[in-house]
JSON list of C-alpha atoms in Angstrom, two decimals:
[
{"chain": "A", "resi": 1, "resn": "UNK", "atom": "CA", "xyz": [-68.34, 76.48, 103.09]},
{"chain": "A", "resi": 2, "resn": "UNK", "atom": "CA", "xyz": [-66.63, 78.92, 105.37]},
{"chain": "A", "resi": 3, "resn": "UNK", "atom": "CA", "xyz": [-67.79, 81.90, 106.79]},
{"chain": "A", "resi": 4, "resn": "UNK", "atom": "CA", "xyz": [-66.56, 84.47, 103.98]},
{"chain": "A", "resi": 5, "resn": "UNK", "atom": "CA", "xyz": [-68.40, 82.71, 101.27]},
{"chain": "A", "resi": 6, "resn": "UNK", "atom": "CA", "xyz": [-71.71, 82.13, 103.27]},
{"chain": "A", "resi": 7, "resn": "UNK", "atom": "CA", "xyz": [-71.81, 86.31, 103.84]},
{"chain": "A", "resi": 8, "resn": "UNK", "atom": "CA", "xyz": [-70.70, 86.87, 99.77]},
{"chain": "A", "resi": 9, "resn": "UNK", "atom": "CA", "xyz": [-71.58, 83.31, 97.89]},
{"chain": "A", "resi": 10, "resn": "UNK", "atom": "CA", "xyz": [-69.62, 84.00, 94.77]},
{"chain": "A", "resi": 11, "resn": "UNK", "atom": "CA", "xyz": [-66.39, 83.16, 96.60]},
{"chain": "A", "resi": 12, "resn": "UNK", "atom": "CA", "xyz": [-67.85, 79.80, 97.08]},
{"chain": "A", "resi": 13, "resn": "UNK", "atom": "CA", "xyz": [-67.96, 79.67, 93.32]},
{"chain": "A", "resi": 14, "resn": "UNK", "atom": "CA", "xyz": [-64.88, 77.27, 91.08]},
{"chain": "A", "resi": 15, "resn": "UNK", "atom": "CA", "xyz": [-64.52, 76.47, 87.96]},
{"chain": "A", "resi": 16, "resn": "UNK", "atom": "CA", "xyz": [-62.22, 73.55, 86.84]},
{"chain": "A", "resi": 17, "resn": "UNK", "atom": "CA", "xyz": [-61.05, 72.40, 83.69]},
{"chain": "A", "resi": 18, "resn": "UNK", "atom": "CA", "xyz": [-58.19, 69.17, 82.57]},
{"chain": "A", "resi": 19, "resn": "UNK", "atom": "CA", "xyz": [-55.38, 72.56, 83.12]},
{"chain": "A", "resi": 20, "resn": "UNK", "atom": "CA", "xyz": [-57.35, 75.39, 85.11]},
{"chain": "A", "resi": 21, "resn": "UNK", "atom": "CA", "xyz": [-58.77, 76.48, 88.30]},
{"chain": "A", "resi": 22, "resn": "UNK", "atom": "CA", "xyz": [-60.65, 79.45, 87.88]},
{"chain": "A", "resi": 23, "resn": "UNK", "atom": "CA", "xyz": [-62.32, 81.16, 90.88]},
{"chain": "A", "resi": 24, "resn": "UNK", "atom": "CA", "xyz": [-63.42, 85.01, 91.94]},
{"chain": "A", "resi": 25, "resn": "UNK", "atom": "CA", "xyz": [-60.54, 86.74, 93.02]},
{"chain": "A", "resi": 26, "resn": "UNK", "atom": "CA", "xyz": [-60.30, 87.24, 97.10]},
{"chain": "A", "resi": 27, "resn": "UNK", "atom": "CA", "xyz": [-58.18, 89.45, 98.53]},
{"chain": "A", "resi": 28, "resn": "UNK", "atom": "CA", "xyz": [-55.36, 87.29, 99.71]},
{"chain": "A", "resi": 29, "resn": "UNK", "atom": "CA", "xyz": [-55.39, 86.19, 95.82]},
{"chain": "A", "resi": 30, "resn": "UNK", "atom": "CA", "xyz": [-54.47, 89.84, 95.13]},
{"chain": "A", "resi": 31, "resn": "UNK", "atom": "CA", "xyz": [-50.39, 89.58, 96.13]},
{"chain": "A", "resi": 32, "resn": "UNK", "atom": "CA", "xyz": [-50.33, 86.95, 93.76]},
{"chain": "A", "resi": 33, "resn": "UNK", "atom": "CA", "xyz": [-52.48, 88.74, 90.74]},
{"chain": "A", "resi": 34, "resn": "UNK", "atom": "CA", "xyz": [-50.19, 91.94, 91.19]},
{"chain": "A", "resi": 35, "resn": "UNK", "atom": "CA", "xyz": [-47.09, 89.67, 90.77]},
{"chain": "A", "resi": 36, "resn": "UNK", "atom": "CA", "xyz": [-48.13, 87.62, 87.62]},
{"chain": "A", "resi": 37, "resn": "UNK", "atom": "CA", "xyz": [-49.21, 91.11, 86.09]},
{"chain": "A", "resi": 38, "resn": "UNK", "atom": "CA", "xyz": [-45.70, 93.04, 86.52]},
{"chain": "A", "resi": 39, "resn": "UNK", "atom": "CA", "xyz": [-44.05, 89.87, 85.26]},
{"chain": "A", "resi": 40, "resn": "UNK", "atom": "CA", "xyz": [-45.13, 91.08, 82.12]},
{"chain": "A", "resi": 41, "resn": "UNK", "atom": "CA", "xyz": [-48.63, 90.83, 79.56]},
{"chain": "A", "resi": 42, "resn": "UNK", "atom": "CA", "xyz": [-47.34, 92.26, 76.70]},
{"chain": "A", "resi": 43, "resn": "UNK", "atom": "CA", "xyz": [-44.82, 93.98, 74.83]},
{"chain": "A", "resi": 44, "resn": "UNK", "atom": "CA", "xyz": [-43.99, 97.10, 76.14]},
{"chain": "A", "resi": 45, "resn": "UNK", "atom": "CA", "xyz": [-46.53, 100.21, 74.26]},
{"chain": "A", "resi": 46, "resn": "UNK", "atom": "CA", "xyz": [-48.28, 97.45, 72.58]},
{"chain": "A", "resi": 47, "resn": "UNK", "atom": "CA", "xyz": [-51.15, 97.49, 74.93]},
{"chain": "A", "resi": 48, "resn": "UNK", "atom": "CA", "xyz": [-54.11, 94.93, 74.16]},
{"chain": "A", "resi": 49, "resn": "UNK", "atom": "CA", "xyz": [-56.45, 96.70, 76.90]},
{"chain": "A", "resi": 50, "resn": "UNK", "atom": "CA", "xyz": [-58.31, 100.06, 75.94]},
{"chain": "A", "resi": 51, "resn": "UNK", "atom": "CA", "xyz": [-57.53, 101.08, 79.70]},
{"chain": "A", "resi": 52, "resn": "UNK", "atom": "CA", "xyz": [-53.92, 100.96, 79.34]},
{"chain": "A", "resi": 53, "resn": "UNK", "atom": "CA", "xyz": [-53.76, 99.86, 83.01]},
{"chain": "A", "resi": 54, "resn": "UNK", "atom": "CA", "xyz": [-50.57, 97.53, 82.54]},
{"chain": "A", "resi": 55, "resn": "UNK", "atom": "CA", "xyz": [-48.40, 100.78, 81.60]},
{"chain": "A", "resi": 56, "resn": "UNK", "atom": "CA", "xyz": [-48.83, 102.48, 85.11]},
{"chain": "A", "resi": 57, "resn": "UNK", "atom": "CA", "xyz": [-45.68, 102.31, 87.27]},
{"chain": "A", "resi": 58, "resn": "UNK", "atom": "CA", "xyz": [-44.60, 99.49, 89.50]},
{"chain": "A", "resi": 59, "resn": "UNK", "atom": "CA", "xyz": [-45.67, 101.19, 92.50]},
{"chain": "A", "resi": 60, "resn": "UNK", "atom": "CA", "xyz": [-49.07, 102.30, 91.31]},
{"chain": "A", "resi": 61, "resn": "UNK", "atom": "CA", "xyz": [-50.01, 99.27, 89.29]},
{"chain": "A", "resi": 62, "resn": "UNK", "atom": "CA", "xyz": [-50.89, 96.88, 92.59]},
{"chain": "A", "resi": 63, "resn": "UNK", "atom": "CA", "xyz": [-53.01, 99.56, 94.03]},
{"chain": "A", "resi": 64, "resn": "UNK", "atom": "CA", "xyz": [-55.04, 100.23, 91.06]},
{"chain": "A", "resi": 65, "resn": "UNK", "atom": "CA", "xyz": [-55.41, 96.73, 90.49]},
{"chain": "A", "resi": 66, "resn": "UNK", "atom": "CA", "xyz": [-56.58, 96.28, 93.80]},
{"chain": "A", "resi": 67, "resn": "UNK", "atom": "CA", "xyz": [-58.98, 99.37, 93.48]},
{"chain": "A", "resi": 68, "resn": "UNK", "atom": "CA", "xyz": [-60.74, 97.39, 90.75]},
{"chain": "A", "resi": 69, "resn": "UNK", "atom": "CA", "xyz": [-61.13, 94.35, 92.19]},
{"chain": "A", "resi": 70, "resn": "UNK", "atom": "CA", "xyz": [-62.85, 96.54, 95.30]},
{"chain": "A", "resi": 71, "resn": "UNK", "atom": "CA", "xyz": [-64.73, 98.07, 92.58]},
{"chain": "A", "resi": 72, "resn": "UNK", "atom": "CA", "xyz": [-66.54, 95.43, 90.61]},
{"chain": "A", "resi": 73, "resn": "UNK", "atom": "CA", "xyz": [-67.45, 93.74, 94.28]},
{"chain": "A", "resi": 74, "resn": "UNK", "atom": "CA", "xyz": [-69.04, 96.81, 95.52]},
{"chain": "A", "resi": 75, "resn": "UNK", "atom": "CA", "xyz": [-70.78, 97.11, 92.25]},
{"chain": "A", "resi": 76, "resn": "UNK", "atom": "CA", "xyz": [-72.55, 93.92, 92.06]},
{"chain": "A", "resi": 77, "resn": "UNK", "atom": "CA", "xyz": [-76.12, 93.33, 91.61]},
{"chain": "A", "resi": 78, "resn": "UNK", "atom": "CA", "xyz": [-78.37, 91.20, 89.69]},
{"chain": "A", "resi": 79, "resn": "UNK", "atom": "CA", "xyz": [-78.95, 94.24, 87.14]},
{"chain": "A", "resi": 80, "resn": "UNK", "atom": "CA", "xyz": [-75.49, 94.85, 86.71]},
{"chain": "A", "resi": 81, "resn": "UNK", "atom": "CA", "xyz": [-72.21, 92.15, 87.32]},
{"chain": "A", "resi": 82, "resn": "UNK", "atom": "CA", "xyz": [-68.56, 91.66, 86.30]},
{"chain": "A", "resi": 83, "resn": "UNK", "atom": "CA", "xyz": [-67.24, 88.52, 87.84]},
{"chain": "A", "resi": 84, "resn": "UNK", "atom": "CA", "xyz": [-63.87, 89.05, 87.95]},
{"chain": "A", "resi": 85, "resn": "UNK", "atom": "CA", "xyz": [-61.71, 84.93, 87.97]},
{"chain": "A", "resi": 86, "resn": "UNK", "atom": "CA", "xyz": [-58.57, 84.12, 88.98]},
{"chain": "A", "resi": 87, "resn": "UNK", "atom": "CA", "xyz": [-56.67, 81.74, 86.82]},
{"chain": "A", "resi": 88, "resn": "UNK", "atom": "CA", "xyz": [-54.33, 79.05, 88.61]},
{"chain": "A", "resi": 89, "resn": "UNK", "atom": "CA", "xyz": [-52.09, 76.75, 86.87]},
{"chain": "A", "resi": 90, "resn": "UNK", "atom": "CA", "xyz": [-50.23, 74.33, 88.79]},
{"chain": "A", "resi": 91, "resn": "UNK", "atom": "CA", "xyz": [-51.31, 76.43, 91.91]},
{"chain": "A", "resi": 92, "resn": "UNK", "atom": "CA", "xyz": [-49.83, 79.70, 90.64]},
{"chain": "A", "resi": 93, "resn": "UNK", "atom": "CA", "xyz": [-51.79, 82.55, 89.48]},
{"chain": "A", "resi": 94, "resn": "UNK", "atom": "CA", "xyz": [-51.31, 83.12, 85.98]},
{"chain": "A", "resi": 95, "resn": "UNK", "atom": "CA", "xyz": [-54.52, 85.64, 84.96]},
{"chain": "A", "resi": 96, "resn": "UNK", "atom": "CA", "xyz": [-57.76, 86.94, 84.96]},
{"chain": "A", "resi": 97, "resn": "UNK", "atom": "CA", "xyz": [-60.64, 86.06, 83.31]},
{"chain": "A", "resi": 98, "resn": "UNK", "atom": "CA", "xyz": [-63.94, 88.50, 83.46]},
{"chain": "A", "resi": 99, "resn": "UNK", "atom": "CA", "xyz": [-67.57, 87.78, 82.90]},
{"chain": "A", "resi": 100, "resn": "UNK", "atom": "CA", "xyz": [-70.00, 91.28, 82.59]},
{"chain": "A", "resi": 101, "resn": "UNK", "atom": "CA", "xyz": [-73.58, 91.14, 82.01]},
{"chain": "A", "resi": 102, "resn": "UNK", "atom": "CA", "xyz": [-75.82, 93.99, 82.50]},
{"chain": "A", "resi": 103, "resn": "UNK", "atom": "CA", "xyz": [-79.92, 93.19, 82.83]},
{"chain": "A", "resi": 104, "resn": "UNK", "atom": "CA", "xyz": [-78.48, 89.58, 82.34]},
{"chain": "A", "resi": 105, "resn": "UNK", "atom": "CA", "xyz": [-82.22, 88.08, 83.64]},
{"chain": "A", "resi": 106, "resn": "UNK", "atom": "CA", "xyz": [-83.93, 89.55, 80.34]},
{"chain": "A", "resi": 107, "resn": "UNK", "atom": "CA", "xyz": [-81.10, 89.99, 77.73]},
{"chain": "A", "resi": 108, "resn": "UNK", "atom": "CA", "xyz": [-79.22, 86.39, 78.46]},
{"chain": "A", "resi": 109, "resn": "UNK", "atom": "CA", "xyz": [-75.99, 88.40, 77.05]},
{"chain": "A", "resi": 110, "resn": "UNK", "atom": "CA", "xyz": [-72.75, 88.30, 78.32]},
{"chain": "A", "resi": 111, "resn": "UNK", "atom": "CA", "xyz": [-68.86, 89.64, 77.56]},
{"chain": "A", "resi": 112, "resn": "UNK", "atom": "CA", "xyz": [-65.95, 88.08, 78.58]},
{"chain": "A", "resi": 113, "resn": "UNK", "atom": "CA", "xyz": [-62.33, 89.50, 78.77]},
{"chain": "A", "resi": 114, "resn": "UNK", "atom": "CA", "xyz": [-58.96, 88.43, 80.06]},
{"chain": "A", "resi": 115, "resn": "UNK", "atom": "CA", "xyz": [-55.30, 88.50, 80.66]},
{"chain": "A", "resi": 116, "resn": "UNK", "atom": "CA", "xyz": [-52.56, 86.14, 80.93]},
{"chain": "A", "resi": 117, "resn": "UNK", "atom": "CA", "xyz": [-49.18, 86.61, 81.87]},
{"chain": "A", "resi": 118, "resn": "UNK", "atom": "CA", "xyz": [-46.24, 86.22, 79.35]},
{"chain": "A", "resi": 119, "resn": "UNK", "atom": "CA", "xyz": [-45.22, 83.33, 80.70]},
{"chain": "A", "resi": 120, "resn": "UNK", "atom": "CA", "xyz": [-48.69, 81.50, 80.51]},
{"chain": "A", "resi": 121, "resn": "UNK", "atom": "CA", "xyz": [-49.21, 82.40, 76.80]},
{"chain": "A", "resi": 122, "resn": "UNK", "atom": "CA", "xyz": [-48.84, 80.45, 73.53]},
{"chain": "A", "resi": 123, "resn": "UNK", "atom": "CA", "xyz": [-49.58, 76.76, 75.78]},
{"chain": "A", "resi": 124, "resn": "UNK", "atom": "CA", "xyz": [-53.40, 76.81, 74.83]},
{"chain": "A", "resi": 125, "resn": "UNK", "atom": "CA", "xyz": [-54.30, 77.83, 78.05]},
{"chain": "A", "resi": 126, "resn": "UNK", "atom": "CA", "xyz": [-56.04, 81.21, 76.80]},
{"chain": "A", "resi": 127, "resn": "UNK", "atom": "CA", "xyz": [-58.57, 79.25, 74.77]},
{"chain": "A", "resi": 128, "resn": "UNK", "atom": "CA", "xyz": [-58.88, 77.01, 77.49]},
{"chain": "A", "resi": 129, "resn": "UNK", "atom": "CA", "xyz": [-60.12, 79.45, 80.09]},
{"chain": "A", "resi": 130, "resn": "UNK", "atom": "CA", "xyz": [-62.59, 81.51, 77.70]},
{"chain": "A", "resi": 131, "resn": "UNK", "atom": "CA", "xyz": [-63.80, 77.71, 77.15]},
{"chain": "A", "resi": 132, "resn": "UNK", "atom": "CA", "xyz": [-64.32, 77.29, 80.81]},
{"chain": "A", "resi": 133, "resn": "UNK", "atom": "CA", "xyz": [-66.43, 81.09, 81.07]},
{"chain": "A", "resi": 134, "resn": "UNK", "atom": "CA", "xyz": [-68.48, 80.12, 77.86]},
{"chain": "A", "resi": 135, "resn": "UNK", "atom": "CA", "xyz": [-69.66, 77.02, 79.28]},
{"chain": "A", "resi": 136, "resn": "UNK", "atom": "CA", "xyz": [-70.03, 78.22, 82.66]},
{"chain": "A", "resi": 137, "resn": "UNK", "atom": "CA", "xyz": [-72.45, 81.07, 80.62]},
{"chain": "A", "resi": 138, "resn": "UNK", "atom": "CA", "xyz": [-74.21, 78.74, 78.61]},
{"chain": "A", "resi": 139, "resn": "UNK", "atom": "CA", "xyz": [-74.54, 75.76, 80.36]},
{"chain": "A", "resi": 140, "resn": "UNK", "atom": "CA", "xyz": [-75.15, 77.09, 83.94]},
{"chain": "A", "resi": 141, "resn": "UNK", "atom": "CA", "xyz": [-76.19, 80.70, 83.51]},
{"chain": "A", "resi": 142, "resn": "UNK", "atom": "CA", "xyz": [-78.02, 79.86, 80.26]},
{"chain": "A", "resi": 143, "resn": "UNK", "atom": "CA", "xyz": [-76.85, 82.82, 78.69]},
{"chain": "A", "resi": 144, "resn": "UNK", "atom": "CA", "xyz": [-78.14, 82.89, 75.00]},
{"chain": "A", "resi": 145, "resn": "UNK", "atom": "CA", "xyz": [-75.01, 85.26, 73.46]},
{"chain": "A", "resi": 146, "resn": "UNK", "atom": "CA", "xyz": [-71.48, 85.72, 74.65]},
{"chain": "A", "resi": 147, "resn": "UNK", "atom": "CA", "xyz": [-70.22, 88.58, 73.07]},
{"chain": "A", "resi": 148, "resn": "UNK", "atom": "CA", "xyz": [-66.10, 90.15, 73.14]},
{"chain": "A", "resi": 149, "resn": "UNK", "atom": "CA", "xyz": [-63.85, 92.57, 71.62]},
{"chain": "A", "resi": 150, "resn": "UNK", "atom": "CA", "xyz": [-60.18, 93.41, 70.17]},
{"chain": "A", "resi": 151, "resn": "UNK", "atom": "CA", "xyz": [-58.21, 95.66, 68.83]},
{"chain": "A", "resi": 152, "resn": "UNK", "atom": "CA", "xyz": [-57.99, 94.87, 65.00]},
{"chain": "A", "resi": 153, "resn": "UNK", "atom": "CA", "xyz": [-54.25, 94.28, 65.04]},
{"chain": "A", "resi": 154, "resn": "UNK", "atom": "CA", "xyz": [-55.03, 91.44, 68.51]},
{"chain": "A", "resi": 155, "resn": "UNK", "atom": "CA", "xyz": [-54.42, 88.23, 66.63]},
{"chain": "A", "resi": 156, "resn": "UNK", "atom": "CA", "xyz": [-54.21, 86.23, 68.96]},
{"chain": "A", "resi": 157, "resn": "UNK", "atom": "CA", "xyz": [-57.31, 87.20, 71.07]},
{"chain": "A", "resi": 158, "resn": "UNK", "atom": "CA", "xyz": [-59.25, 87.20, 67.93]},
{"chain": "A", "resi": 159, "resn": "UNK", "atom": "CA", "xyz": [-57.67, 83.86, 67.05]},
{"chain": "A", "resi": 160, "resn": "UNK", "atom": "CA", "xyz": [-58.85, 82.94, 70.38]},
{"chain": "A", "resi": 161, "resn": "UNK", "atom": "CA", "xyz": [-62.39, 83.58, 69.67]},
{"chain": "A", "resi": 162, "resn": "UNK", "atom": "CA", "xyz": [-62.62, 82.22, 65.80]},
{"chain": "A", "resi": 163, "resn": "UNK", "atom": "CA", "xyz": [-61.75, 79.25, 67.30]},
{"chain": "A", "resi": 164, "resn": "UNK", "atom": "CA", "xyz": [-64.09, 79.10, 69.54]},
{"chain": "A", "resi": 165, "resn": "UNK", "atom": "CA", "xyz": [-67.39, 79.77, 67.27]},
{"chain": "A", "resi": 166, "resn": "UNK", "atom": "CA", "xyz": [-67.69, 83.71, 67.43]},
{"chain": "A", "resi": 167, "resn": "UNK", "atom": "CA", "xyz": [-68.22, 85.22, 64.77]},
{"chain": "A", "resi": 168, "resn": "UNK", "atom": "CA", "xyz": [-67.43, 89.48, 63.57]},
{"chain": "A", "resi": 169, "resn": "UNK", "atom": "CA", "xyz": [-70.27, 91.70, 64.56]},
{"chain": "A", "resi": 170, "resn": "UNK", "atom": "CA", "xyz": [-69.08, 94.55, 63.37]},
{"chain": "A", "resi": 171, "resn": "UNK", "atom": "CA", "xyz": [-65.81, 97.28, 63.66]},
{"chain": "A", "resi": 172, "resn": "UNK", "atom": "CA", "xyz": [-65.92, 100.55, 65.81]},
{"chain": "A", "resi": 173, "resn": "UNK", "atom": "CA", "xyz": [-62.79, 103.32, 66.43]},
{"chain": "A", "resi": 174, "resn": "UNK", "atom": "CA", "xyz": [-61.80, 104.27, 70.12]},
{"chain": "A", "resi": 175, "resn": "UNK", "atom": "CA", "xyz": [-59.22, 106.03, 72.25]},
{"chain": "A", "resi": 176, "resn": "UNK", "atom": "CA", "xyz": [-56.92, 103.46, 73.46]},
{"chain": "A", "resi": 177, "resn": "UNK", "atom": "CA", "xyz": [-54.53, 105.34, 75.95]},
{"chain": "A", "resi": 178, "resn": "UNK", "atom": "CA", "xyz": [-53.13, 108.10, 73.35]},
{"chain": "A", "resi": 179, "resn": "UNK", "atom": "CA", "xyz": [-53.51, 105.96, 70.26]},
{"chain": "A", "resi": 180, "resn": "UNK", "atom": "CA", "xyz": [-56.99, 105.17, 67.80]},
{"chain": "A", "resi": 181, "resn": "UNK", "atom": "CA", "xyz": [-57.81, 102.00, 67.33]},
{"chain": "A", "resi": 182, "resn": "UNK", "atom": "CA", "xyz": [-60.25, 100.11, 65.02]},
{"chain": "A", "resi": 183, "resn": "UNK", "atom": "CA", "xyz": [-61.93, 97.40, 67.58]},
{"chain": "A", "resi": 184, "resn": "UNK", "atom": "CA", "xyz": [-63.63, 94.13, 66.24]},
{"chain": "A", "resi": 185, "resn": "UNK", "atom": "CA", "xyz": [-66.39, 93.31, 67.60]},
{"chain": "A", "resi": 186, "resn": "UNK", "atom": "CA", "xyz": [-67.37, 89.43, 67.95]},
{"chain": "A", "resi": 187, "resn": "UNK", "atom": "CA", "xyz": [-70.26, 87.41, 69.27]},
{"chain": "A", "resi": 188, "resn": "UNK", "atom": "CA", "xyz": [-70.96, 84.04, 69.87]},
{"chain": "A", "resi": 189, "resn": "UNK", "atom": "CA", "xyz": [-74.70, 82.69, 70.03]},
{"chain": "A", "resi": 190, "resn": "UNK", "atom": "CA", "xyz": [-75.04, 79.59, 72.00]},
{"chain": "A", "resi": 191, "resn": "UNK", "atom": "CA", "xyz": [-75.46, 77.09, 69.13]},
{"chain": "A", "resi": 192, "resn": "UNK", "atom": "CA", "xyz": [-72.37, 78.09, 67.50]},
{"chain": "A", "resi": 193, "resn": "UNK", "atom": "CA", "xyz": [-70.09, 77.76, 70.37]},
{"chain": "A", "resi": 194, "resn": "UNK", "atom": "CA", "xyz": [-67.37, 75.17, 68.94]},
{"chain": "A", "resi": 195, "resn": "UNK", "atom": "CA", "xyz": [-67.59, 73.12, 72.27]},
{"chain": "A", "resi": 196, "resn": "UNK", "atom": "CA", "xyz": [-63.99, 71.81, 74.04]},
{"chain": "A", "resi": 197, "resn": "UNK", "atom": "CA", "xyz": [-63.44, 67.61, 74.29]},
{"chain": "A", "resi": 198, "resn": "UNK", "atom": "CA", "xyz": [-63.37, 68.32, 78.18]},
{"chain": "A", "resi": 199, "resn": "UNK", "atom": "CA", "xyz": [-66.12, 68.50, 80.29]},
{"chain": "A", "resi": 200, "resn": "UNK", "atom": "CA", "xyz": [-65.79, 71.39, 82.86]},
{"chain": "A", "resi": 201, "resn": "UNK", "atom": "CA", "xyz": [-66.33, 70.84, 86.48]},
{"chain": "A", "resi": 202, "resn": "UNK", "atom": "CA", "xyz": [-68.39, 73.46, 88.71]},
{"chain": "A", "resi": 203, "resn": "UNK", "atom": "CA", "xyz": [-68.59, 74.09, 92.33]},
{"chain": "A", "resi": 204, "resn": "UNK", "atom": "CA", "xyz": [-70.22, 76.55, 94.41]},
{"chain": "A", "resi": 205, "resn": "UNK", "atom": "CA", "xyz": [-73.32, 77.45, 91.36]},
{"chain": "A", "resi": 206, "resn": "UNK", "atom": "CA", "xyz": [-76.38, 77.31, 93.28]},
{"chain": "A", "resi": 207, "resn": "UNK", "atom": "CA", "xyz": [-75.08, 79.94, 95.53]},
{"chain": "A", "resi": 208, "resn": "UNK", "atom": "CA", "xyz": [-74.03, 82.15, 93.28]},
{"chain": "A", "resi": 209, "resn": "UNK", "atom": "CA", "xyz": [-76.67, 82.03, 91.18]},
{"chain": "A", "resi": 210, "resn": "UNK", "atom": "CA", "xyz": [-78.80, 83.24, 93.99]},
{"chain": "A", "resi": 211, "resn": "UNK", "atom": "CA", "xyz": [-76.87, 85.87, 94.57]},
{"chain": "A", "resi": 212, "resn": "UNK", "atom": "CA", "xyz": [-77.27, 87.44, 91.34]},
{"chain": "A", "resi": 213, "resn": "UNK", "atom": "CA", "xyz": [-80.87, 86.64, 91.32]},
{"chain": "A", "resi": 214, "resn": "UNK", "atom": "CA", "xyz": [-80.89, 84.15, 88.68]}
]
């Protein structure tokens, strides 16, 4: 353990899987976030996120990004979290995936959300890291109910979670940049999480469980 993740135990924290590392994001991690992100998400005005934070210009997007990695550090307590992962593939950073939980010691409920860079996509590797989050939540959190959402039109994210066991909870419309967009609603209870053939592989819990007081 070195000296960073003794002061702030969550950077002790990994998650590995047969493809994936996943880890919170440091800040010599954030060079490399910036760079997978303006490689490209998604097609251009077809923005998945309801921030449309992708669509900023080159030479705001790394310092907003950085701003909310900042943000959600500063922000965390046991009452309210959002760890924010790095995704490596072959030791290049490909993504993000985010776990939030709010009163997470008495509600046991979760959301997850997450980007992957263009190149990244259509290889499984989507599924693969919402698999590693769920059964880092379930298994080692014991969260009782992951929950997630989409625009209607997001196929492939809400591909992502049928396959996975969640289930529609429900539709709700929202600002999305300039546009309105019907948003689906899913959740996942823990006994209908359709469970990967891999077994993942975590470091660093104990710690970080501490930290957020669980």
């Amino acid at each position: 353990m070195n000296e960073l993740s003794a002061i702030w135990p969550l950077f002790g924290l990994t998650l590995t899987t047969p493809h994936l590392e996943l880890r919170p994001i440091q800040d010599a991690d954030i060079p490399a976030a910036i760079k997978a992100a303006l490689s490209g998400i998604h097609e251009p005005g077809k923005s998945p996120f309801s921030n449309p934070w992708t669509e900023l210009p080159e030479d705001e997007l790394g310092a907003n990004m950085a701003r909310w990695y900042w943000r959600c550090r500063a922000g965390m307590t046991p009452e309210s979290w959002t760890l924010l992962l790095g995704i490596w593939h072959n030791n290049e950073f490909i993504g993000c995936q985010d776990v939030e939980a709010k009163n997470f010691a008495s509600l046991k409920t979760l959301s997850t959300g997450s980007w992957l860079k263009k190149g990244a996509q259509g290889q499984g590797l989507g599924k693969e890291m919402r698999a590693a989050a769920l059964s880092y939540a379930f298994d080692y959190l014991n969260a009782a109910v992951a929950t997630s959402e989409a625009a209607i039109w997001n196929k492939q994210s809400l591909g992502v979670s049928a396959s996975l066991g969640y289930e529609p909870n429900g539709s709700y419309l929202e600002q999305w940049g300039t546009d309105a967009v019907e948003v689906q609603r899913v959740h996942l209870p823990t006994a209908s999480f359709i469970r990967p053939d891999w077994k993942l592989k975590v470091e660093g819990h104990e710690a970080a469980a501490r930290f957020l007081g669980l």
